[in-house]
Short mmCIF file of C-alpha atoms and ligand atoms in Angstrom, two decimals:
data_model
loop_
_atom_site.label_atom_id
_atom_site.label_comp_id
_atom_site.label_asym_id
_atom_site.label_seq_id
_atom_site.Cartn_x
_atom_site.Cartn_y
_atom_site.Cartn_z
CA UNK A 1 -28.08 10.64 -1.95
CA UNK A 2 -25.52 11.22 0.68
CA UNK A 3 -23.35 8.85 1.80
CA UNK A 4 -20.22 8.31 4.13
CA UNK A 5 -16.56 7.21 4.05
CA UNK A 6 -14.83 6.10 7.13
CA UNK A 7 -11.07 6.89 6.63
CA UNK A 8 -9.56 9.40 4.46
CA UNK A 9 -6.67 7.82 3.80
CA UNK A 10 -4.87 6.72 0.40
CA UNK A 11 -8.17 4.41 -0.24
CA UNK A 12 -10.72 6.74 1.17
CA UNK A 13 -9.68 10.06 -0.35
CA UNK A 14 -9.66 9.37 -3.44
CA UNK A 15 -13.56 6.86 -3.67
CA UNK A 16 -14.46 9.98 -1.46
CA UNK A 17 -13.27 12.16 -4.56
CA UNK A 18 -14.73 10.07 -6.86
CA UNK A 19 -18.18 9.65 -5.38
CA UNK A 20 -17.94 13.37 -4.83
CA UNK A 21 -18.36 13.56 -8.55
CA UNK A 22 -21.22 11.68 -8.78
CA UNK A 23 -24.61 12.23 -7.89
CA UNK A 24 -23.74 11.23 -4.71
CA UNK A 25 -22.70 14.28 -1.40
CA UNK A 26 -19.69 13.10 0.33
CA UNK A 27 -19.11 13.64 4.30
CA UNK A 28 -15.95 11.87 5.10
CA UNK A 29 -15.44 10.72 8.72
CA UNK A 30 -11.67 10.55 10.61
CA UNK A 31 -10.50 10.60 13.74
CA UNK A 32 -7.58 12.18 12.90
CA UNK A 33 -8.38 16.28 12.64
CA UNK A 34 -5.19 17.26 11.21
CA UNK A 35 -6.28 15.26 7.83
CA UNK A 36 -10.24 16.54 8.50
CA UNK A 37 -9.08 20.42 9.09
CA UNK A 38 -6.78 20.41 5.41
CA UNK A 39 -9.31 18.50 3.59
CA UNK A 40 -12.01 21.25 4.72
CA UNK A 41 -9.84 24.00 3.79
CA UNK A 42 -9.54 22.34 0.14
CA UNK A 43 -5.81 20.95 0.71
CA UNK A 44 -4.59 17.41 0.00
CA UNK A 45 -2.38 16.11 2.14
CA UNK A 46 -1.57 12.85 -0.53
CA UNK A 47 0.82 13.69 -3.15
CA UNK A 48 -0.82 12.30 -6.31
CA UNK A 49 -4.25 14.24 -5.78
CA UNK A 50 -4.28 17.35 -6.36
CA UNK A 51 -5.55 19.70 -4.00
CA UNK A 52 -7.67 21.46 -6.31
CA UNK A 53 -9.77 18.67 -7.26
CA UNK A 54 -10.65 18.25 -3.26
CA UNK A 55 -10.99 22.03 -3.13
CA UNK A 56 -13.60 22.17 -6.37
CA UNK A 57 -16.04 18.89 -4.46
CA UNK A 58 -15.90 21.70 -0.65
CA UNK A 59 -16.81 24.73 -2.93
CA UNK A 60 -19.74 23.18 -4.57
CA UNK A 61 -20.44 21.13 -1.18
CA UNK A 62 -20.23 17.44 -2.72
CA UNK A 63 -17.69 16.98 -0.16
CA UNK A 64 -17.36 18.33 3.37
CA UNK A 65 -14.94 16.43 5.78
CA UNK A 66 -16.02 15.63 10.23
CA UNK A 67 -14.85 14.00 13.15
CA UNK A 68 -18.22 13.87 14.57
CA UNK A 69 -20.30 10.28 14.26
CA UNK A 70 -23.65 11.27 15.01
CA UNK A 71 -23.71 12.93 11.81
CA UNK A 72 -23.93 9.19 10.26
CA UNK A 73 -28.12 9.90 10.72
CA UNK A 74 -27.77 12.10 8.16
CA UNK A 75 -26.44 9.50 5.13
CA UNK A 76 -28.17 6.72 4.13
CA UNK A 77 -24.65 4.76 3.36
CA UNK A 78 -21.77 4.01 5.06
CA UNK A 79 -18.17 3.18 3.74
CA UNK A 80 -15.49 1.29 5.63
CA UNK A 81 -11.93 2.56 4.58
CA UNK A 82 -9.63 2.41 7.93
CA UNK A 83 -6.25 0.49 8.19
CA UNK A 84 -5.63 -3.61 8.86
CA UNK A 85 -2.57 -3.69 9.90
CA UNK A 86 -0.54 -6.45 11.46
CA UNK A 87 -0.12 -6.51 15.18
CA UNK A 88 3.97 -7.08 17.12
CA UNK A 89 3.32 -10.74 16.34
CA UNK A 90 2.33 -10.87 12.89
CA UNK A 91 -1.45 -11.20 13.42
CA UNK A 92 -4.15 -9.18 11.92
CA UNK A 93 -4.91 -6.48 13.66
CA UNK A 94 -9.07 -5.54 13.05
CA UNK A 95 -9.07 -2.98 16.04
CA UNK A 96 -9.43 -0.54 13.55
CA UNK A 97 -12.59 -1.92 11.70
CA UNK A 98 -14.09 -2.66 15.37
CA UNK A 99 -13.57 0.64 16.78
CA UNK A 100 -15.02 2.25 13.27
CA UNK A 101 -18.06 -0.43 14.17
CA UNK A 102 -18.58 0.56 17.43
CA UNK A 103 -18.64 4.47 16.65
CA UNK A 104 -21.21 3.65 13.66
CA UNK A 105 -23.65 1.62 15.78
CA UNK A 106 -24.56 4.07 18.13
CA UNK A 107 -26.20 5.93 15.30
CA UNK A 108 -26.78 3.72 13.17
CA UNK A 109 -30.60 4.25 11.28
CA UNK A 110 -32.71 1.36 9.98
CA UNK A 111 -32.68 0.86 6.26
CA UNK A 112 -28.68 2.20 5.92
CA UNK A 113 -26.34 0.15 4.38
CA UNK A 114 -22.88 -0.38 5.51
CA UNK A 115 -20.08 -2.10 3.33
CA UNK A 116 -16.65 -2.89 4.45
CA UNK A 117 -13.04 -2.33 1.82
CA UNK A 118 -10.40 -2.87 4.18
CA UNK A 119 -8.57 -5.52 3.19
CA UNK A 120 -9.24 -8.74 5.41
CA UNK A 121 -9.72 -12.06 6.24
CA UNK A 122 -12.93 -14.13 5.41
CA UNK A 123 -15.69 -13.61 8.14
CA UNK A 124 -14.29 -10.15 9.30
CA UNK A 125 -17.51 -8.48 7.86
CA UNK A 126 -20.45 -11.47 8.48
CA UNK A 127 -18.90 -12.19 11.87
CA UNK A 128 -16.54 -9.85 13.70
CA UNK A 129 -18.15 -6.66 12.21
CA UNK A 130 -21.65 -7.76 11.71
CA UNK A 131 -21.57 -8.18 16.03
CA UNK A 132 -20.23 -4.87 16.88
CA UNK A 133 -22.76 -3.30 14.50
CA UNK A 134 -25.68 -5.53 15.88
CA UNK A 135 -24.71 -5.06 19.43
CA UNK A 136 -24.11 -1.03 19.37
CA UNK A 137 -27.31 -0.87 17.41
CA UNK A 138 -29.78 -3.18 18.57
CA UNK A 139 -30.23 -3.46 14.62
CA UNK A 140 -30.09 -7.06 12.76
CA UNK A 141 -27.96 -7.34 9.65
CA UNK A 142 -29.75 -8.14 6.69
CA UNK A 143 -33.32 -7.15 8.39
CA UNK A 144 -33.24 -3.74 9.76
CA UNK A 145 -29.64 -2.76 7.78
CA UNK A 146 -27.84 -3.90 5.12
CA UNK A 147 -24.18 -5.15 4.99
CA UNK A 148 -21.52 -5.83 2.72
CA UNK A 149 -18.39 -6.19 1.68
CA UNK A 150 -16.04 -4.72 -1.16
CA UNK A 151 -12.51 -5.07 -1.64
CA UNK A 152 -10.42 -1.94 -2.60
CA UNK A 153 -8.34 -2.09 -6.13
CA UNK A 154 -6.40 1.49 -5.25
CA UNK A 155 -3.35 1.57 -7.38
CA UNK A 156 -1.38 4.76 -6.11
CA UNK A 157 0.88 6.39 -8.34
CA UNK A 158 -0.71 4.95 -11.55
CA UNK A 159 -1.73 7.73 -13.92
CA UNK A 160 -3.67 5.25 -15.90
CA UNK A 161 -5.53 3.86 -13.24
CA UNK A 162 -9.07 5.49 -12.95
CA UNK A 163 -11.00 4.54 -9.82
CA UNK A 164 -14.14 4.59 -12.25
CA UNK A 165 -13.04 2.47 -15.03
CA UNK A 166 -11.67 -0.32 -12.42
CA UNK A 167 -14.33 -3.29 -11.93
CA UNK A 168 -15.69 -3.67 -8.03
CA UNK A 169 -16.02 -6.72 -6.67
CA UNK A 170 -19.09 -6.44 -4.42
CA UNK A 171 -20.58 -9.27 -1.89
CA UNK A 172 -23.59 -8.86 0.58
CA UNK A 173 -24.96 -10.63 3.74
CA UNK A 174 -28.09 -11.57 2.35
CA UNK A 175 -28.87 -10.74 -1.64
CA UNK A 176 -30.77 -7.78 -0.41
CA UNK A 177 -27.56 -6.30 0.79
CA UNK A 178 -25.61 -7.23 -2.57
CA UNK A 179 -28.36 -5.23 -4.32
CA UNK A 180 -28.08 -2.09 -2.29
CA UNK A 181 -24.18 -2.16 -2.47
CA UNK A 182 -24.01 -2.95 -6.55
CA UNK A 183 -26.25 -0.05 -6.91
CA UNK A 184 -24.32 2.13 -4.60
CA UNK A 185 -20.96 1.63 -6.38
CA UNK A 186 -22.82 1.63 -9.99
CA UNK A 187 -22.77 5.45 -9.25
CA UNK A 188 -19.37 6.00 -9.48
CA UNK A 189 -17.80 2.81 -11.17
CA UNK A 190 -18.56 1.60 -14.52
CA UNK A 191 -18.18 -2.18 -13.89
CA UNK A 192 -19.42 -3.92 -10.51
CA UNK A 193 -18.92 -7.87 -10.15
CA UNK A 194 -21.39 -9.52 -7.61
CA UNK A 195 -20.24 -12.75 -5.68
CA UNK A 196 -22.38 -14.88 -3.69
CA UNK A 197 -21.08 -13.54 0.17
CA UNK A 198 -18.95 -11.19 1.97
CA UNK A 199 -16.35 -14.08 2.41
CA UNK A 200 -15.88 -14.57 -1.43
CA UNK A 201 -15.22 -11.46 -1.57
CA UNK A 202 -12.60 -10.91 0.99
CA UNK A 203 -11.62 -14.00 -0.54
CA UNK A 204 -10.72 -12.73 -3.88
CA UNK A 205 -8.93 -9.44 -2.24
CA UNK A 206 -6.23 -12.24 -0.77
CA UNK A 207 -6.20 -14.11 -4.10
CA UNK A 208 -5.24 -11.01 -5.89
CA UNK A 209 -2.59 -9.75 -3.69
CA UNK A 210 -1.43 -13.15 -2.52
CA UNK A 211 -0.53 -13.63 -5.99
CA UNK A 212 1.32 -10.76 -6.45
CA UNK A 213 3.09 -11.54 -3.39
CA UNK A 214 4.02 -15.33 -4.66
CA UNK A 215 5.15 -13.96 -8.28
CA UNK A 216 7.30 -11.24 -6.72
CA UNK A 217 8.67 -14.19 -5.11
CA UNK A 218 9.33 -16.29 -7.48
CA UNK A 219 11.14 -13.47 -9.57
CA UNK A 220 13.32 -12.41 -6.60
CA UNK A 221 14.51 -16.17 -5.90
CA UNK A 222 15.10 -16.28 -9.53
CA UNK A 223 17.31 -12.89 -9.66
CA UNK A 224 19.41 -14.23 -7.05
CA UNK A 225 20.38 -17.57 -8.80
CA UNK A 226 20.75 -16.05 -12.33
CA UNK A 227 23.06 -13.56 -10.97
CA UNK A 228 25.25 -16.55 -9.74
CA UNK A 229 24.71 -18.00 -13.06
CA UNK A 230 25.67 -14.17 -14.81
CA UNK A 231 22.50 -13.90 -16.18
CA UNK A 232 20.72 -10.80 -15.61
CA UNK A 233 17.34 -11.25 -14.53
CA UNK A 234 16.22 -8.16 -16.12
CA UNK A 235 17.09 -9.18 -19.58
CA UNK A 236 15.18 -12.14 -19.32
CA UNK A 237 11.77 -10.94 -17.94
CA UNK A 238 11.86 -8.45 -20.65
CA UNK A 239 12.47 -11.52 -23.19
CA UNK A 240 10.05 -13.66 -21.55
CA UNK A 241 7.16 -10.86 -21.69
CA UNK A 242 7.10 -10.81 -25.20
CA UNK A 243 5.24 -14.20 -25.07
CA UNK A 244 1.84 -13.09 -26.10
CA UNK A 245 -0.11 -15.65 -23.90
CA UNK A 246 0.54 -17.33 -20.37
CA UNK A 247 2.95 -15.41 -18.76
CA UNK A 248 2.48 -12.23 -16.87
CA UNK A 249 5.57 -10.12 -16.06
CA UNK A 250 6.63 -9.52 -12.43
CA UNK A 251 9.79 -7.55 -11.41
CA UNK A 252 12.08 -8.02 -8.59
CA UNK A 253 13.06 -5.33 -5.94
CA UNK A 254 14.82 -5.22 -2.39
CA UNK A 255 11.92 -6.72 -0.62
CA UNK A 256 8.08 -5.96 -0.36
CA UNK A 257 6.48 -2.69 0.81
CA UNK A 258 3.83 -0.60 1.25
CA UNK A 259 -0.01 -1.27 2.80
CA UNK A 260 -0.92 -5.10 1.17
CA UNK A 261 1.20 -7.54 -0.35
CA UNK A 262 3.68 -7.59 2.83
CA UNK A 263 0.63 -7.99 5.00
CA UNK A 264 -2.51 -9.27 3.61
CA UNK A 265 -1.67 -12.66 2.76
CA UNK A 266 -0.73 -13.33 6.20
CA UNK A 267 -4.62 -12.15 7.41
CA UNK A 268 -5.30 -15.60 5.38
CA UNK A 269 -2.60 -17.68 7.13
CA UNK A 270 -3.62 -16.77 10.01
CA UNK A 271 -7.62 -17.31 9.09
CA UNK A 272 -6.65 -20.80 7.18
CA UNK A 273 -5.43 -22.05 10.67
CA UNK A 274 -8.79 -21.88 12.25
CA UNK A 275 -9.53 -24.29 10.30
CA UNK A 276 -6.75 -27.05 10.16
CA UNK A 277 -5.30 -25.08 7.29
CA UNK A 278 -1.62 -24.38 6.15
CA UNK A 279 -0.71 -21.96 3.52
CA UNK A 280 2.65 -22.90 2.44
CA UNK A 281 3.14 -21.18 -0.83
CA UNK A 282 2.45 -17.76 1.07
CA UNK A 283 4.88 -18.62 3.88
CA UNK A 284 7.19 -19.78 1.72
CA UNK A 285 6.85 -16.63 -0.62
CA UNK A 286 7.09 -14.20 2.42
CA UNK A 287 10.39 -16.06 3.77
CA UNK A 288 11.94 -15.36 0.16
CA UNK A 289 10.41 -12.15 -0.16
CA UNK A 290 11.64 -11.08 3.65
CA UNK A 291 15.31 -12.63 3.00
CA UNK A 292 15.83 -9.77 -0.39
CA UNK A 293 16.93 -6.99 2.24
CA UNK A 294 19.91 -9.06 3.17
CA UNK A 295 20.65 -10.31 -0.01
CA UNK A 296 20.55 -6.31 -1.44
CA UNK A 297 22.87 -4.93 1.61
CA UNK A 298 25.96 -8.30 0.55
CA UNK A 299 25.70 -6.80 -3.01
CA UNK A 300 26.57 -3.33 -0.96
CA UNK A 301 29.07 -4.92 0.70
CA UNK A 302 30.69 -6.31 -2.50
CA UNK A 303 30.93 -3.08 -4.30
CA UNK A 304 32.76 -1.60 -1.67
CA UNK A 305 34.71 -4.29 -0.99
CA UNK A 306 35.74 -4.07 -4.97
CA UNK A 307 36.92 -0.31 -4.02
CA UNK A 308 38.67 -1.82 -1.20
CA UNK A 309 36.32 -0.84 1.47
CA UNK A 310 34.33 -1.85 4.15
CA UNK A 311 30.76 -1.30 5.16
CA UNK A 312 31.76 -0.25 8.36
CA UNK A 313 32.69 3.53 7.87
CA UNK A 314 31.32 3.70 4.55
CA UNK A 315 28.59 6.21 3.63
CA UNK A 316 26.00 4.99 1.81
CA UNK A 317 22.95 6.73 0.27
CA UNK A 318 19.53 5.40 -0.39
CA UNK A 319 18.03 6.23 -2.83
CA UNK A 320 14.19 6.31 -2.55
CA UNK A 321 12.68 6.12 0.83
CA UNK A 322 8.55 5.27 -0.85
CA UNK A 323 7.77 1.39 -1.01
CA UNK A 324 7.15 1.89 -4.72
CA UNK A 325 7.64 4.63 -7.81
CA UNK A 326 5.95 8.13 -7.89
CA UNK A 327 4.29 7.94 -3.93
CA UNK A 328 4.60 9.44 -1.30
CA UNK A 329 3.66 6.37 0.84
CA UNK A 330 6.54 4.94 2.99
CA UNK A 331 4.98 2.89 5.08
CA UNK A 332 5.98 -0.59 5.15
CA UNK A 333 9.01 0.00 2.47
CA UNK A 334 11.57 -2.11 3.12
CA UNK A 335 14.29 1.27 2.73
CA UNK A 336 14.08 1.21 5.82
CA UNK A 337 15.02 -2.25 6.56
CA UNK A 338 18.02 -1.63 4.03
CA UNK A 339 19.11 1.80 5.82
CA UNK A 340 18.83 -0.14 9.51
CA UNK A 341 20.89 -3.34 8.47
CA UNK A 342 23.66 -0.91 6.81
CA UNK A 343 23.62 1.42 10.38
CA UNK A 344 23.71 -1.91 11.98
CA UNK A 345 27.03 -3.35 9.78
CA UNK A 346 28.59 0.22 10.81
CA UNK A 347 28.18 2.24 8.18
CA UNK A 348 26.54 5.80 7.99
CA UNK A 349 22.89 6.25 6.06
CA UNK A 350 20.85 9.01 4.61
CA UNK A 351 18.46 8.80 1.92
CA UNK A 352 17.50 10.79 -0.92
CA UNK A 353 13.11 10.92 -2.13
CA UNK A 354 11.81 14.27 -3.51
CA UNK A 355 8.33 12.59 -2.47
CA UNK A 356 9.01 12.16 1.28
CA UNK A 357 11.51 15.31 1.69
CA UNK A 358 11.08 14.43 5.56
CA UNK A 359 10.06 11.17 7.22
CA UNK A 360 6.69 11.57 9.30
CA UNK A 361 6.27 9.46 12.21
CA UNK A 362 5.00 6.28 11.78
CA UNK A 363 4.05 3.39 14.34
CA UNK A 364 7.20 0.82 12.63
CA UNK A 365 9.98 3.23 12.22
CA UNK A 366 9.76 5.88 15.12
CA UNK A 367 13.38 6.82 15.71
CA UNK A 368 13.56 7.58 11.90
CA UNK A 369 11.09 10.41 11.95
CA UNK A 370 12.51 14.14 11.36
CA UNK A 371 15.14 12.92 9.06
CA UNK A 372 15.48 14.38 6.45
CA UNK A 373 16.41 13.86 2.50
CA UNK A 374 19.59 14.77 1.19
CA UNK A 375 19.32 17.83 -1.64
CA UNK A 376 19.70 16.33 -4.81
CA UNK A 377 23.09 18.40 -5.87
CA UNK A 378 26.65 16.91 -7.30
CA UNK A 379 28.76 17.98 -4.03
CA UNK A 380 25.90 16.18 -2.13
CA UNK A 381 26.00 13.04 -4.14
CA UNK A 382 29.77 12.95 -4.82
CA UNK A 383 30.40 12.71 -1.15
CA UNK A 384 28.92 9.14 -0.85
CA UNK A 385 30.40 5.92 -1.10
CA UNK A 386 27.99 4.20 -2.62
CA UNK A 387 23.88 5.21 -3.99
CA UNK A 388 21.53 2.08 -3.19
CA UNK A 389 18.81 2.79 -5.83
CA UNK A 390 15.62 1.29 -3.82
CA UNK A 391 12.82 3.41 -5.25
CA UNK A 392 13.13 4.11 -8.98
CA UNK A 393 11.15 7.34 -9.10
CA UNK A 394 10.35 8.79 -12.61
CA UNK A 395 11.58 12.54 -11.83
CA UNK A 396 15.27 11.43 -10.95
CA UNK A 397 18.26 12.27 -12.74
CA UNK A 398 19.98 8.90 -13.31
CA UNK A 399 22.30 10.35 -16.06
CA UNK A 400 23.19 13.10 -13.18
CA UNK A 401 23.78 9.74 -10.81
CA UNK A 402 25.82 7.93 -13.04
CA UNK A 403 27.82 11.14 -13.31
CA UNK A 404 28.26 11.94 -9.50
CA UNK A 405 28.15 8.90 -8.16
CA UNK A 406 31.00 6.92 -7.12
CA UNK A 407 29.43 2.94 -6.86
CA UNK A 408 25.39 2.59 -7.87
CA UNK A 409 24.01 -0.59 -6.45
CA UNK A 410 20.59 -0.94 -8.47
CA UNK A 411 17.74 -3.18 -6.93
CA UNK A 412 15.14 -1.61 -9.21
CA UNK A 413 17.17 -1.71 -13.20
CA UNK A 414 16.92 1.95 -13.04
CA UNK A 415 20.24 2.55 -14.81
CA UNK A 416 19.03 0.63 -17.72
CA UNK A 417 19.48 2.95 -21.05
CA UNK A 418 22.15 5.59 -18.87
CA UNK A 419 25.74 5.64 -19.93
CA UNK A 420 28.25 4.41 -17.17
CA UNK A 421 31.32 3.81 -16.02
CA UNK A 422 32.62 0.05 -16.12
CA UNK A 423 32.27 -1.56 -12.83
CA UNK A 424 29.94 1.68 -11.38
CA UNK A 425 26.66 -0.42 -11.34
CA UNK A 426 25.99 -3.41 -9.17
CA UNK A 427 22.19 -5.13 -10.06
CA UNK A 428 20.75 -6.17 -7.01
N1 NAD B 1 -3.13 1.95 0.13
C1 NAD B 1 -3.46 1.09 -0.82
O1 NAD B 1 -2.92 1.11 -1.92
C2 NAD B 1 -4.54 0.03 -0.59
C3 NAD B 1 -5.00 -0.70 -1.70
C4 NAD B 1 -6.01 -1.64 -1.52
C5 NAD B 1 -6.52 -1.87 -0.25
N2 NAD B 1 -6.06 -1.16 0.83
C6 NAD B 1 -6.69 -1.42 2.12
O2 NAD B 1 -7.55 -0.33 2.43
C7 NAD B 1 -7.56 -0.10 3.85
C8 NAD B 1 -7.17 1.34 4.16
O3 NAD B 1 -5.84 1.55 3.69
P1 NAD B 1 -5.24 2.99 3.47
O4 NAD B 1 -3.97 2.79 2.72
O5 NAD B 1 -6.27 3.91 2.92
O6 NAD B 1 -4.93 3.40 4.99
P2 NAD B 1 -4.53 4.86 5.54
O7 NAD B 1 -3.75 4.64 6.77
O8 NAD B 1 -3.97 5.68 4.42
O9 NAD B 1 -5.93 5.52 5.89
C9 NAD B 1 -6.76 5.06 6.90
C10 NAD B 1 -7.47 6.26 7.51
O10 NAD B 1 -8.36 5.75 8.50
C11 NAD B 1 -8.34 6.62 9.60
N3 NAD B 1 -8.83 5.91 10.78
C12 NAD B 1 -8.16 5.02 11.57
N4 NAD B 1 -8.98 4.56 12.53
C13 NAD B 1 -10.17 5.15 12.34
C14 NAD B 1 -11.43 5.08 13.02
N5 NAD B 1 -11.61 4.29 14.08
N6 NAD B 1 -12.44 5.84 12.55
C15 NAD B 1 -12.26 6.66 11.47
N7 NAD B 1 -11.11 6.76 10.80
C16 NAD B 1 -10.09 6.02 11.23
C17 NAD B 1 -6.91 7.08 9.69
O11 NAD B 1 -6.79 8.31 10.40
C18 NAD B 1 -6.56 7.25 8.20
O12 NAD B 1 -6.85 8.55 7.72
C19 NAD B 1 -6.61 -1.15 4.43
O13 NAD B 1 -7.36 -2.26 4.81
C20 NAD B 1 -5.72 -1.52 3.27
O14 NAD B 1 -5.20 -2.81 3.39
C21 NAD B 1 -5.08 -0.20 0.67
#
């Protein structure tokens, strides 16, 4: 069987890969060559997969990477995997899954099936998809093609987290279509979970990282008042997780990054108003959520005010440019919020991430790109104010930091378990 993934990005690559290894033949479709032209020669351009495993699925031809649509006649399934971001005003932005749909109709076959991951709001793949596909075709959903949808559970960076081993939650236009898609993905995942529609299960997508986005919260509003209380936050999430039953850890940080939580539950505010709906627990979790950047760059301020300094002509390194430990994904990390407010109170920024030893450009942050990471060396370090740990990577020397570095404000705990100086470490 030979199938298709739209997008070879940090969802797409890797269900690519792992389809790759079943009995299934690959062709990936992008629009962007650059990606197409490495993946063909073997080379990952994601940190976290290795380029050999890419190179081993060209070799044997269970993979083979194209810019060219027409070639959807040859696969008799199609996957979905291309970007929802938010437009300037903090709507969702489904240009991406239109413009996929559009490109797919033309040559779109009877009897193919076509399911939808990116993450979106209810009715994007029964409605707003479903047309483009329809019209481009002059096919009918659920008649002369199937449709569905299935939410992506990609956990970059996670060494334990095996595509295969992680249920899918699969639903389908018509029960026809749910068939087709569960025994699609029973090829390369162990565990599928059918629900009745497409909706329920863009539904459950939102639930899952809405609550994320709620907890993270709830912990962050909670670090804040406990630290006026001088009670470390830390301490007592580690307590409270010991509680074998109703309580799920969440940790705080300097404000919410990368591809989903910051975004996704906002594709259901804005889908809830259609119909007379508010979502007050998710606007209320983003305002706390969006107000930790300015919380995290006082706490700056305060250590250097306790060296008798000001963040105006201070230096100040940030540490940890990814939204979250052991990526190479920066998009949507909220460093850069943290190294824009400090440029904006006056003082002078650079960061320091052996993932991201240059910053690409990137629709949000184009004046940052082509700056580049400090090296990681004690004359380097030294010569900073103050280190603003925002991304607590596993390969960093903190025992090196605490040694170097003059004040260490910590959003992440990193500096638990590391001998320092009194007074060197500000929690954040
Ligand atoms: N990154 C994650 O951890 C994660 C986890 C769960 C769900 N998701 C969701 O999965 C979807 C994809 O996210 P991602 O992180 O893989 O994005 P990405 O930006 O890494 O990759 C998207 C890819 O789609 C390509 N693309 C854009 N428009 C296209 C088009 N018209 N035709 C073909 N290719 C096109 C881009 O060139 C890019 O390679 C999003 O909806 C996201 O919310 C992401």
């Amino acid at each position: 069987m030979k199938i298709a993934i739209v997008g070879l990005g940090y969802v797409g690559l890797p269900l690519s890969i792992q389809f790759a290894k079943s009995s299934a033949t690959v062709l990936g479709l992008d629009i962007d060559t650059s990606k197409v032209d490495a993946l063909n020669q073997g080379n990952s351009y994601i940190k976290h997969i290795p380029s050999e495993s890419i190179a081993e699925l060209v070799r044997s031809g269970k993979f083979s990477a194209s810019t060219d649509f027409s070639r959807i006649h040859e696969v008799s399934a199609i996957i979905i995997c291309v970007p929802t971001p938010l437009n300037k005003n903090r709507e969702p932005d489904i240009s991406y899954i239109l413009d996929t749909g559009k490109s797919i109709a033309r040559h779109l076959q009877k009897g193919t099936l076509v399911v939808l991951e990116s993450t979106t709001y209810p009715g994007t793949t029964d409605e707003d998809l479903r047309e483009v596909l329809e019209i481009g075709s002059g096919l009918e959903a659920g008649r002369d093609f199937n449709l569905a949808f299935s939410p992506e559970r990609e956990d970059p960076g996670n060494p334990d987290s095996k595509v295969a081993l992680i249920p899918k939650v699969v639903g389908g236009f018509t029960p026809a279509c749910l068939e087709r898609a569960r025994q699609l993905y029973l090829m390369a995942v162990k565990t599928v979970v059918p629900v009745s529609s497409c909706r329920a299960a863009e539904a459950t997508k939102l639930l899952e990282n809405t609550f994320r986005g709620v907890n993270i919260a709830l912990v962050n509003e909670l670090k804040v008042v406990y630290s006026a209380m001088g009670i470390d936050i830390w301490e007592v999430i580690g307590a409270a997780k010991t509680k074998p039953f109703g309580f799920m850890p969440f940790y705080p940080g300097p404000g919410l990054g990368g591809h989903c939580i910051p975004i996704d539950p906002f594709y259901l505010t804005w889908k809830a108003r259609e119909y007379g709906q508010n979502t007050r627990f998710i606007e209320l979790a983003g305002e706390v959520n969006t107000s930790m950047p300015t919380y995290v760059v006082h706490r700056v301020a305060d250590a250097m005010n306790e060296r008798s300094k000001s963040l105006k002509g201070s230096s100040i390194l940030v540490l940890g440019l990814a939204y979250k430990p052991n990526v190479d994904d920066e998009r949507e990390s909220p460093s850069y919020v943290l190294m824009e407010m400090l440029r904006g109170r006056g003082a002078t920024v650079a960061y320091y991430d052996p993932y991201v030893p240059v910053i690409r450009p990137t629709r949000e942050h184009k004046h940052w790109a082509g700056t580049k990471s400090i090296e990681w060396n004690r004359k380097t370090v030294e010569s900073f104010d103050c280190v603003l740990i925002a991304t607590n990577h596993a390969c960093v020397n903190y025992q090196e930091l605490a040694e170097w570095a003059g004040s260490i404000v910590d959003t992440r705990n990193a500096m638990a378990g590391i001998s320092t100086r009194p007074g060197q470490v500000w929690k954040a």
